Amino acid sequence: MSPIEEVILNKKTNVNPIWIMRQAGRYLPEFRRIRKANPDFIKLCLNEKLSTEITLQPLIRFDLDAAIIFSDILILPYGLNQKVEFKKGVGPLLGELNLENILKLNESDFVEKVHSVYKLINSVKNSKIIKNKSIIGFVGAPWTLMVYMINRESPKLGLKKNFFENEDLIHKTLKIIEKFLKVHIKCQIENGAQIIQIFDSWAGLLAEKNLKDYIYEPTLKLVEYVKSFNVPVICFPRNIKNYKDYCNIVNPSVICIDYNIDPKEISKDIRIPVQGGMDPKILLTDKENLKKETKKYLDIFNDHPYIFNLGHGVLPETNPQMMDYLVKMVKDY
Ligand code: CP3
């Protein structure tokens, strides 16, 4: 059993497992080299050999306790034939959402289009370096995926005023997302994913009155689905205002917290295992400060089952030496 699973299943508090969101990515020169030669990001995700290599890159450098598969949450709309592009400096841009065509798709059409993701998981599973480490598969939460599929670009500046106007569109899109996310989760698990993380990056955009319909209910269905395979599920409802309510209603195996929430409040209010929290910008400062902030999280969660991670993805400007320092520190603490 990997240290991460020990914490999740046995609620152990005497180990400090660590992995980092976006650990495989742009802060690593070895990733940038591959990325430069592969301008089409989705194609790169679906290149089984290269995506396996990228998944394992951070594990070669650092003593992390998990591999998160190199893929993207937007593989889902891609698999449903909605065009997905990544523009430098802009982020993801999606093509027209054609529900009529999507409704004609069946599960095997989707699986055929994204099957390389499952092959990647299988090949990660067969690599030697993965011994005693967890393989984390992931999906976007229904709400966050719906935002991208309808908004067709990042809602960095907030949702468009008329976002909720077309209820029929929202309802149908959520139904489709749920159906195919289940397929995507099942195939990841069948091919070797031992934990599933659900990324709800835009959870913080919603008003209280909309949480039930767009976050709690759709996410709960997926959490129950993952658990039906006896696989733990980590939820990351970034910037949600009330983590306590979220945990009580959605009941994930682990709650991943962002860096805007006070960790002391979480350790007081929440009984399930916790992951994450530290601001990724701390890695851009100096070792002294990194040590102080890391200690803060480890001390607060000293008597709580805790998986060290950041409160969002590691930033591209991060010096890999700082990551090295962080991982060693957490392991030796
Ligand atoms: O964690 C890992 O190392 C695994 C890989 C991973 C990627 N995306 C690779 C990626 C994971 C877990 C994701 C999740 C993801 N993708 C989320 C949820 C987490 C979060 O950051 O909030 C979201 C919202 C996306 C959608 C997405 N993909 C955006 C908004 C962008 C562009 C901006 C950015 O963050 O880079 C991407 C591109 C992307 N996904 C890159 C990588 C390595 C960068 C691609 C590049 O090199 O240009």
Coordinates of N, CA, C and O in Angstrom, one line a residue, residues 173-265:
T173 N -26.6 19.5 -21.1 CA -25.1 19.4 -21.1 C -24.7 18.6 -19.8 O -23.8 17.7 -19.9
L174 N -25.3 18.9 -18.7 CA -24.9 18.2 -17.4 C -25.2 16.7 -17.5 O -24.4 15.9 -17.1
K175 N -26.3 16.4 -18.2 CA -26.6 14.9 -18.3 C -25.6 14.2 -19.2 O -25.1 13.1 -18.8
I176 N -25.2 14.9 -20.3 CA -24.2 14.3 -21.1 C -22.9 14.1 -20.4 O -22.2 13.1 -20.5
I177 N -22.5 15.2 -19.7 CA -21.2 15.2 -19.0 C -21.2 14.0 -18.0 O -20.3 13.2 -17.9
E178 N -22.3 13.9 -17.2 CA -22.4 12.8 -16.2 C -22.2 11.4 -16.9 O -21.4 10.6 -16.4
K179 N -22.9 11.2 -18.0 CA -22.8 9.9 -18.6 C -21.4 9.6 -19.1 O -20.9 8.5 -18.8
F180 N -20.7 10.5 -19.7 CA -19.4 10.2 -20.3 C -18.3 10.3 -19.2 O -17.3 9.6 -19.4
L181 N -18.5 11.1 -18.2 CA -17.5 11.1 -17.1 C -17.5 9.7 -16.4 O -16.4 9.2 -16.0
K182 N -18.7 9.1 -16.3 CA -18.7 7.8 -15.7 C -17.9 6.8 -16.6 O -17.2 6.0 -16.0
V183 N -18.1 6.9 -17.9 CA -17.3 6.0 -18.8 C -15.8 6.3 -18.6 O -15.0 5.3 -18.4
H184 N -15.5 7.5 -18.5 CA -14.0 7.9 -18.4 C -13.4 7.4 -17.1 O -12.3 7.0 -17.1
I185 N -14.2 7.6 -16.0 CA -13.7 7.1 -14.7 C -13.6 5.6 -14.7 O -12.6 5.1 -14.3
K186 N -14.6 4.9 -15.2 CA -14.5 3.4 -15.2 C -13.3 2.9 -16.0 O -12.6 2.1 -15.5
C187 N -13.1 3.5 -17.2 CA -12.0 3.0 -18.0 C -10.6 3.3 -17.3 O -9.7 2.6 -17.4
Q188 N -10.5 4.5 -16.7 CA -9.3 4.8 -16.0 C -9.0 3.8 -14.8 O -7.9 3.3 -14.7
I189 N -10.1 3.5 -14.1 CA -9.9 2.5 -13.0 C -9.6 1.1 -13.5 O -8.7 0.5 -13.0
E190 N -10.3 0.7 -14.6 CA -10.0 -0.6 -15.1 C -8.6 -0.8 -15.6 O -8.1 -1.9 -15.7
N191 N -8.0 0.4 -16.0 CA -6.7 0.3 -16.5 C -5.6 0.6 -15.5 O -4.4 0.7 -15.9
G192 N -6.0 0.8 -14.3 CA -4.9 1.0 -13.2 C -4.9 2.2 -12.4 O -4.1 2.4 -11.5
A193 N -5.9 3.1 -12.6 CA -5.9 4.3 -11.7 C -6.4 3.8 -10.3 O -7.4 3.1 -10.2
Q194 N -5.6 4.1 -9.3 CA -6.0 3.6 -7.9 C -6.7 4.7 -7.1 O -7.2 4.4 -6.0
I195 N -6.7 5.9 -7.5 CA -7.4 7.0 -6.9 C -7.9 7.9 -8.0 O -7.3 8.0 -9.0
I196 N -9.1 8.5 -7.8 CA -9.6 9.5 -8.8 C -9.7 10.8 -8.1 O -10.3 11.0 -7.0
Q197 N -9.1 11.9 -8.7 CA -9.4 13.2 -8.2 C -10.3 14.0 -9.1 O -10.2 13.9 -10.4
I198 N -11.3 14.6 -8.5 CA -12.3 15.4 -9.3 C -11.9 16.9 -9.1 O -12.0 17.4 -8.0
F199 N -11.5 17.5 -10.2 CA -11.1 19.0 -10.2 C -12.3 19.9 -10.5 O -12.8 19.9 -11.6
D200 N -12.7 20.6 -9.5 CA -13.8 21.6 -9.7 C -13.2 23.0 -9.6 O -13.5 23.8 -8.6
S201 N -12.4 23.4 -10.6 CA -11.6 24.6 -10.5 C -12.4 25.8 -10.4 O -12.0 26.9 -9.9
W202 N -13.7 25.8 -10.9 CA -14.5 27.0 -11.0 C -15.7 26.9 -10.0 O -16.6 27.7 -10.1
A203 N -15.5 26.0 -8.9 CA -16.6 25.9 -7.9 C -16.8 27.3 -7.3 O -17.9 27.6 -6.9
G204 N -15.8 28.1 -7.1 CA -15.9 29.4 -6.4 C -16.7 30.4 -7.2 O -17.0 31.5 -6.6
L205 N -17.1 30.1 -8.4 CA -17.8 31.1 -9.2 C -19.3 31.1 -8.8 O -20.0 32.1 -9.1
L206 N -19.8 30.0 -8.2 CA -21.2 29.9 -8.0 C -21.8 30.5 -6.7 O -21.1 30.5 -5.7
A207 N -23.0 31.1 -6.8 CA -23.6 31.6 -5.7 C -24.2 30.4 -4.9 O -24.6 29.4 -5.5
E208 N -24.4 30.6 -3.6 CA -25.0 29.6 -2.7 C -26.2 28.9 -3.3 O -26.3 27.7 -3.2
K209 N -27.1 29.7 -3.8 CA -28.4 29.2 -4.3 C -28.2 28.2 -5.4 O -29.1 27.3 -5.7
N210 N -27.1 28.2 -6.1 CA -26.9 27.3 -7.3 C -26.1 26.1 -6.9 O -25.9 25.2 -7.8
L211 N -25.5 26.0 -5.7 CA -24.6 24.9 -5.4 C -25.3 23.6 -5.5 O -24.7 22.6 -6.0
K212 N -26.5 23.5 -5.0 CA -27.2 22.2 -5.0 C -27.3 21.6 -6.4 O -26.9 20.4 -6.6
D213 N -27.8 22.3 -7.3 CA -28.1 21.8 -8.6 C -26.8 21.6 -9.5 O -26.7 20.7 -10.3
Y214 N -25.8 22.5 -9.3 CA -24.6 22.4 -10.2 C -23.4 21.8 -9.6 O -22.5 21.3 -10.3
I215 N -23.3 21.8 -8.3 CA -22.1 21.2 -7.7 C -22.5 20.0 -6.8 O -22.0 18.8 -7.1
Y216 N -23.3 20.2 -5.8 CA -23.5 19.1 -4.8 C -24.1 17.8 -5.5 O -23.5 16.7 -5.4
E217 N -25.2 18.0 -6.2 CA -25.9 16.8 -6.7 C -25.1 16.1 -7.8 O -24.9 14.9 -7.7
P218 N -24.6 16.8 -8.8 CA -23.8 16.1 -9.9 C -22.5 15.5 -9.4 O -22.1 14.5 -9.8
T219 N -21.9 16.2 -8.4 CA -20.6 15.7 -7.9 C -20.8 14.4 -7.0 O -20.1 13.4 -7.1
L220 N -21.9 14.5 -6.2 CA -22.2 13.4 -5.3 C -22.4 12.1 -6.2 O -21.9 11.0 -5.8
K221 N -23.1 12.2 -7.3 CA -23.3 11.0 -8.1 C -22.0 10.4 -8.6 O -21.8 9.2 -8.6
L222 N -21.0 11.3 -8.9 CA -19.7 10.8 -9.4 C -18.9 10.2 -8.2 O -18.2 9.2 -8.4
V223 N -19.0 10.8 -7.1 CA -18.3 10.3 -5.9 C -18.8 8.9 -5.6 O -18.0 8.0 -5.3
E224 N -20.1 8.8 -5.6 CA -20.7 7.5 -5.3 C -20.3 6.4 -6.4 O -20.0 5.3 -6.0
Y225 N -20.2 6.9 -7.6 CA -19.8 6.0 -8.7 C -18.4 5.5 -8.5 O -18.1 4.3 -8.6
V226 N -17.4 6.4 -8.2 CA -16.0 6.0 -7.9 C -16.0 5.1 -6.7 O -15.3 4.0 -6.8
K227 N -16.7 5.4 -5.7 CA -16.6 4.6 -4.5 C -17.2 3.2 -4.8 O -16.8 2.2 -4.1
S228 N -18.1 3.0 -5.7 CA -18.7 1.7 -6.0 C -17.6 0.8 -6.6 O -17.8 -0.5 -6.6
F229 N -16.5 1.3 -7.0 CA -15.3 0.4 -7.4 C -14.4 0.2 -6.3 O -13.3 -0.4 -6.5
N230 N -14.7 0.7 -5.1 CA -13.8 0.6 -4.0 C -12.6 1.4 -4.2 O -11.5 1.0 -3.7
V231 N -12.7 2.5 -4.9 CA -11.6 3.3 -5.2 C -11.8 4.7 -4.4 O -12.9 5.2 -4.5
P232 N -10.7 5.2 -3.8 CA -10.9 6.5 -3.1 C -11.0 7.6 -4.1 O -10.5 7.6 -5.2
V233 N -11.8 8.7 -3.6 CA -12.0 9.8 -4.5 C -11.6 11.1 -3.8 O -12.1 11.3 -2.6
I234 N -10.8 11.9 -4.4 CA -10.4 13.2 -3.8 C -11.2 14.3 -4.5 O -11.1 14.3 -5.8
C235 N -11.8 15.2 -3.8 CA -12.5 16.3 -4.5 C -11.8 17.6 -4.2 O -11.4 17.9 -3.1
F236 N -11.7 18.4 -5.2 CA -11.0 19.8 -5.1 C -12.0 20.9 -5.6 O -11.9 21.3 -6.7
P237 N -12.9 21.3 -4.7 CA -13.8 22.4 -5.1 C -13.2 23.7 -4.9 O -13.5 24.4 -3.9
R238 N -12.3 24.1 -5.8 CA -11.4 25.3 -5.5 C -12.3 26.6 -5.2 O -13.2 26.9 -5.9
N239 N -11.9 27.2 -4.1 CA -12.5 28.5 -3.7 C -14.0 28.4 -3.3 O -14.7 29.4 -3.2
I240 N -14.4 27.2 -3.0 CA -15.8 27.1 -2.5 C -15.8 27.8 -1.1 O -14.9 27.7 -0.4
K241 N -17.0 28.4 -0.8 CA -17.0 29.2 0.4 C -17.1 28.3 1.6 O -16.6 28.6 2.7
N242 N -17.9 27.2 1.5 CA -18.1 26.4 2.7 C -17.7 24.9 2.5 O -18.4 24.1 2.0
Y243 N -16.4 24.7 2.9 CA -15.9 23.3 2.7 C -16.6 22.3 3.6 O -16.8 21.1 3.3
K244 N -17.1 22.8 4.8 CA -17.8 21.9 5.7 C -19.0 21.3 5.1 O -19.3 20.1 5.1
D245 N -19.9 22.2 4.6 CA -21.1 21.8 3.9 C -20.8 20.9 2.8 O -21.4 19.8 2.6
Y246 N -19.8 21.3 2.0 CA -19.4 20.5 0.8 C -19.1 19.0 1.3 O -19.6 18.0 0.7
C247 N -18.3 18.9 2.3 CA -17.9 17.6 2.8 C -19.0 16.8 3.3 O -19.2 15.6 3.1
N248 N -19.9 17.5 4.0 CA -21.1 16.8 4.6 C -22.0 16.2 3.5 O -22.6 15.2 3.6
I249 N -22.1 17.0 2.5 CA -23.1 16.6 1.4 C -22.5 15.7 0.4 O -23.0 14.7 0.0
V250 N -21.3 16.0 -0.1 CA -20.7 15.3 -1.2 C -19.9 14.0 -0.7 O -19.7 13.0 -1.4
N251 N -19.4 14.2 0.5 CA -18.7 13.1 1.2 C -17.6 12.4 0.4 O -17.6 11.1 0.2
P252 N -16.6 13.1 0.0 CA -15.5 12.5 -0.7 C -14.6 11.7 0.3 O -14.7 11.9 1.5
S253 N -13.7 10.9 -0.2 CA -12.7 10.2 0.7 C -11.7 11.1 1.2 O -11.2 11.0 2.3
V254 N -11.4 12.1 0.4 CA -10.4 13.2 0.8 C -10.9 14.5 0.3 O -11.4 14.6 -0.8
I255 N -10.7 15.6 1.1 CA -11.0 16.9 0.5 C -9.7 17.6 0.3 O -8.8 17.7 1.1
C256 N -9.5 18.2 -0.9 CA -8.4 18.9 -1.3 C -8.7 20.4 -1.2 O -9.7 20.9 -1.7
I257 N -7.9 21.2 -0.4 CA -8.3 22.6 -0.1 C -7.4 23.6 -0.9 O -6.3 23.3 -1.3
D258 N -8.0 24.7 -1.2 CA -7.3 25.8 -1.9 C -6.5 26.6 -0.9 O -6.6 26.4 0.3
Y259 N -5.8 27.7 -1.4 CA -5.0 28.5 -0.5 C -5.7 29.7 0.1 O -5.0 30.5 0.8
N260 N -6.9 29.9 -0.3 CA -7.6 31.0 0.3 C -8.3 30.7 1.6 O -8.8 31.6 2.3
I261 N -8.4 29.4 1.9 CA -9.1 29.0 3.1 C -8.1 28.8 4.3 O -7.0 28.3 4.0
D262 N -8.5 29.2 5.4 CA -7.6 29.1 6.6 C -7.5 27.6 7.0 O -8.5 27.0 7.4
P263 N -6.3 27.0 6.9 CA -6.2 25.6 7.2 C -6.6 25.2 8.7 O -7.1 24.1 9.0
K264 N -6.5 26.2 9.6 CA -6.9 26.0 11.0 C -8.4 25.7 11.1 O -8.8 24.8 11.8
E265 N -9.1 26.5 10.3 CA -10.5 26.3 10.3 C -10.9 24.9 9.8 O -11.8 24.2 10.3

